[in-house]
PDB file of C-alpha atoms in Angstrom:
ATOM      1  CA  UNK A  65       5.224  10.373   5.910  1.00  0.00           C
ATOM      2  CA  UNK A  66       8.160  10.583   7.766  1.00  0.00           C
ATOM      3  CA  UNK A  67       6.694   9.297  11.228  1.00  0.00           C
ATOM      4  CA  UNK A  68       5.937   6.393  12.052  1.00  0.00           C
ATOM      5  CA  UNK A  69       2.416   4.716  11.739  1.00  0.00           C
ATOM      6  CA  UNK A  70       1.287   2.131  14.397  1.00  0.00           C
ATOM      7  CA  UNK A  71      -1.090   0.092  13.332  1.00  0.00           C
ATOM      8  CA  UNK A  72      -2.217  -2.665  15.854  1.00  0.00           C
ATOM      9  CA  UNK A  73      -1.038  -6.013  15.067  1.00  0.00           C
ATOM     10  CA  UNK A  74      -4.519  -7.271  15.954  1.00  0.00           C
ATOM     11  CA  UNK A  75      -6.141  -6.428  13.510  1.00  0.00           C
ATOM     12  CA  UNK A  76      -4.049  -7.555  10.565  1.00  0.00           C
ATOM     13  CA  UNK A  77      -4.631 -10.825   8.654  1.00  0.00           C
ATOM     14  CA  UNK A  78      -1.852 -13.694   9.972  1.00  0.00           C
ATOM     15  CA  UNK A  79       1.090 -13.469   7.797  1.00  0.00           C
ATOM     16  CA  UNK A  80       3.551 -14.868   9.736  1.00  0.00           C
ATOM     17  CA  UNK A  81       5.316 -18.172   8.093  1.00  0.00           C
ATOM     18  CA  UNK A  82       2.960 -17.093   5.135  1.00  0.00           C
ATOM     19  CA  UNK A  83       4.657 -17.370   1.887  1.00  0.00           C
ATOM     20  CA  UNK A  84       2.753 -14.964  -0.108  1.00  0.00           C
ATOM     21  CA  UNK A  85       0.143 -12.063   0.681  1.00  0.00           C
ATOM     22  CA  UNK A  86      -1.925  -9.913  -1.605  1.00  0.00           C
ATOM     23  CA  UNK A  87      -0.848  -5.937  -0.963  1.00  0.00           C
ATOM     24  CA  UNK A  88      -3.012  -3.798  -2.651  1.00  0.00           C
ATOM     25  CA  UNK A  89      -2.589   0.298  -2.406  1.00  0.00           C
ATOM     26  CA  UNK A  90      -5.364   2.368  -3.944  1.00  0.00           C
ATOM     27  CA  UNK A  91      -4.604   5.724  -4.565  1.00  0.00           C
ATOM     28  CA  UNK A  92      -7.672   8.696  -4.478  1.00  0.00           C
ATOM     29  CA  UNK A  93      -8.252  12.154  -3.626  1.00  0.00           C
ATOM     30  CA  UNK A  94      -7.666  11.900  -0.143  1.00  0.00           C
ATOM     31  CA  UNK A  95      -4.727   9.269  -0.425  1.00  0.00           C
ATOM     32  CA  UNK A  96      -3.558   6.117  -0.360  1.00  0.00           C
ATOM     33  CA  UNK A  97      -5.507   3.307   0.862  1.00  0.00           C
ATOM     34  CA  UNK A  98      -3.375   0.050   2.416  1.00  0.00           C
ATOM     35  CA  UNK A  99      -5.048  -3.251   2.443  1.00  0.00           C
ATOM     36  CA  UNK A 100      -3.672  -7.003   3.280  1.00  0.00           C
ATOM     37  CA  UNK A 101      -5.131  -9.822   2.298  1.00  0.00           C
ATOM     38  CA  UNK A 102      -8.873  -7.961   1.266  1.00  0.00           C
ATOM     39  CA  UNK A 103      -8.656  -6.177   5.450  1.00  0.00           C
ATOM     40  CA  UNK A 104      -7.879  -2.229   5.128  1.00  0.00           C
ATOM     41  CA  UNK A 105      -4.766  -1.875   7.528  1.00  0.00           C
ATOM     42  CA  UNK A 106      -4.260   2.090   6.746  1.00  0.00           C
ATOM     43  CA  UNK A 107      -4.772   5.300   4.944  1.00  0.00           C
ATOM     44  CA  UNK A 108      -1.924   7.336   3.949  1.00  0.00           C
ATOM     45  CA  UNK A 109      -2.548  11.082   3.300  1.00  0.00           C
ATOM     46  CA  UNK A 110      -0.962  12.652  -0.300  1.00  0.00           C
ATOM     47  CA  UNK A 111       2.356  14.389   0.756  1.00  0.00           C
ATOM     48  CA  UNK A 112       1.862  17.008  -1.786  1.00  0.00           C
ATOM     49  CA  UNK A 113      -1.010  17.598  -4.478  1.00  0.00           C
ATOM     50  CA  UNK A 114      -2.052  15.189  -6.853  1.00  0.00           C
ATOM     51  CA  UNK A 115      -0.673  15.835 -10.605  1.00  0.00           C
ATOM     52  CA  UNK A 116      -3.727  17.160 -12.728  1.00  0.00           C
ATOM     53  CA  UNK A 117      -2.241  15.171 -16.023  1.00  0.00           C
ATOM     54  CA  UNK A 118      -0.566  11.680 -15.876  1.00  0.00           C
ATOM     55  CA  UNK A 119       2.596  11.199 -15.351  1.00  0.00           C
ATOM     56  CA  UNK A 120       5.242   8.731 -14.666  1.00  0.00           C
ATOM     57  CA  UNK A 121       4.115   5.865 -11.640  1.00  0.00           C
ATOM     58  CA  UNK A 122       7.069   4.306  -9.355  1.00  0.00           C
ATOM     59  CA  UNK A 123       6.464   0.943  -7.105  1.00  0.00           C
ATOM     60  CA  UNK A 124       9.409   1.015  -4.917  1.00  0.00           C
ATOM     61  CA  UNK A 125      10.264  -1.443  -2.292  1.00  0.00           C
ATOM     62  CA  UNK A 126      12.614  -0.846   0.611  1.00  0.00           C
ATOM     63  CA  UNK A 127      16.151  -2.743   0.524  1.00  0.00           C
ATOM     64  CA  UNK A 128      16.373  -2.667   3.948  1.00  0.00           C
ATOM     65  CA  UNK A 129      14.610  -2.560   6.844  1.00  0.00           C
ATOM     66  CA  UNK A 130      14.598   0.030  10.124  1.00  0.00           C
ATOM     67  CA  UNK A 131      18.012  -1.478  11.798  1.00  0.00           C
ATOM     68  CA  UNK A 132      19.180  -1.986   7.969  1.00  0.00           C
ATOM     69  CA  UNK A 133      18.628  -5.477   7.647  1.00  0.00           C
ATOM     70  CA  UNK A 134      18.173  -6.662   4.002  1.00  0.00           C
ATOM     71  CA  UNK A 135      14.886  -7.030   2.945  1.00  0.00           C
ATOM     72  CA  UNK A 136      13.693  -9.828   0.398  1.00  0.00           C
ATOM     73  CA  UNK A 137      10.801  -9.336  -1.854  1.00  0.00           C
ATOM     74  CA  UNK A 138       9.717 -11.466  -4.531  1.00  0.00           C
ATOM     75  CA  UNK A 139       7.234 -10.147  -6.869  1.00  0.00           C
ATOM     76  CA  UNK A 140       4.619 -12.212  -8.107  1.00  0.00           C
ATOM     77  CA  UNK A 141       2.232  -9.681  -9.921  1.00  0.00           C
ATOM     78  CA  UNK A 142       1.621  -6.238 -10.573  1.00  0.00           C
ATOM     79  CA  UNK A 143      -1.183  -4.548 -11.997  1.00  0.00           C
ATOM     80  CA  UNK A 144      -2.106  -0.719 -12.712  1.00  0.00           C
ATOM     81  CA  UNK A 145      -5.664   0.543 -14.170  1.00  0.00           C
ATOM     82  CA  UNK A 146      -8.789   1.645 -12.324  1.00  0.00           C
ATOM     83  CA  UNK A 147     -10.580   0.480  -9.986  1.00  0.00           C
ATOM     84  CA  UNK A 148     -13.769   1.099  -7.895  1.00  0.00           C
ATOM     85  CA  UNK A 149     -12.189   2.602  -4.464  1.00  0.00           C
ATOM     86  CA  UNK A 150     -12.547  -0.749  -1.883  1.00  0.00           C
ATOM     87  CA  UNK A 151     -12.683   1.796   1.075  1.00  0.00           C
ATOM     88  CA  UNK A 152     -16.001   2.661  -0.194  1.00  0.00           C
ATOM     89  CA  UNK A 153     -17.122  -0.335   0.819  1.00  0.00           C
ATOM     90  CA  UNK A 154     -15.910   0.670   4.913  1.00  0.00           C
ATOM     91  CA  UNK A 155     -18.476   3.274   5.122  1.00  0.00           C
TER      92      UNK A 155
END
């Protein structure tokens, strides 16, 4: 958080000239899982503890991007709930 993450182009899915992908972030104990497309990209370490009791859940999207270019997102679907963890399936 706060620095950057590099993550090899290689070994994400194509989405260039793609109109739609599938993002899916997983949070658990020891983060936040990223994948594309089905293909884990990253995991994201918790910047701080997780909450014992629920509480309120953002989805926020940037409006801009690094040089502060405006970014355009469309939305197609969101869903919250459990879910078995997918890294699981990496070990």
């Amino acid at each position: 958080w706060g620095n950057d993450l590099a993550v090899p182009l290689s070994t994400l899915p194509m989405m260039y000239g793609v109109e739609s992908c599938t993002l899916i972030v997983q949070i658990n104990e020891e983060g936040f899982d990223v994948f594309v497309q089905g293909q884990h990209c990253a995991r994201l370490e918790h910047r701080t503890p997780l909450p014992k009791r629920k509480g309120p859940l953002f989805l926020q999207f940037p409006s801009s991007d690094d040089y502060g270019n405006p970014e355009n997102w469309m939305v197609y679907r969101v869903w919250w709930g459990r879910k078995r963890s997918m890294a699981d399936d990496l070990n």
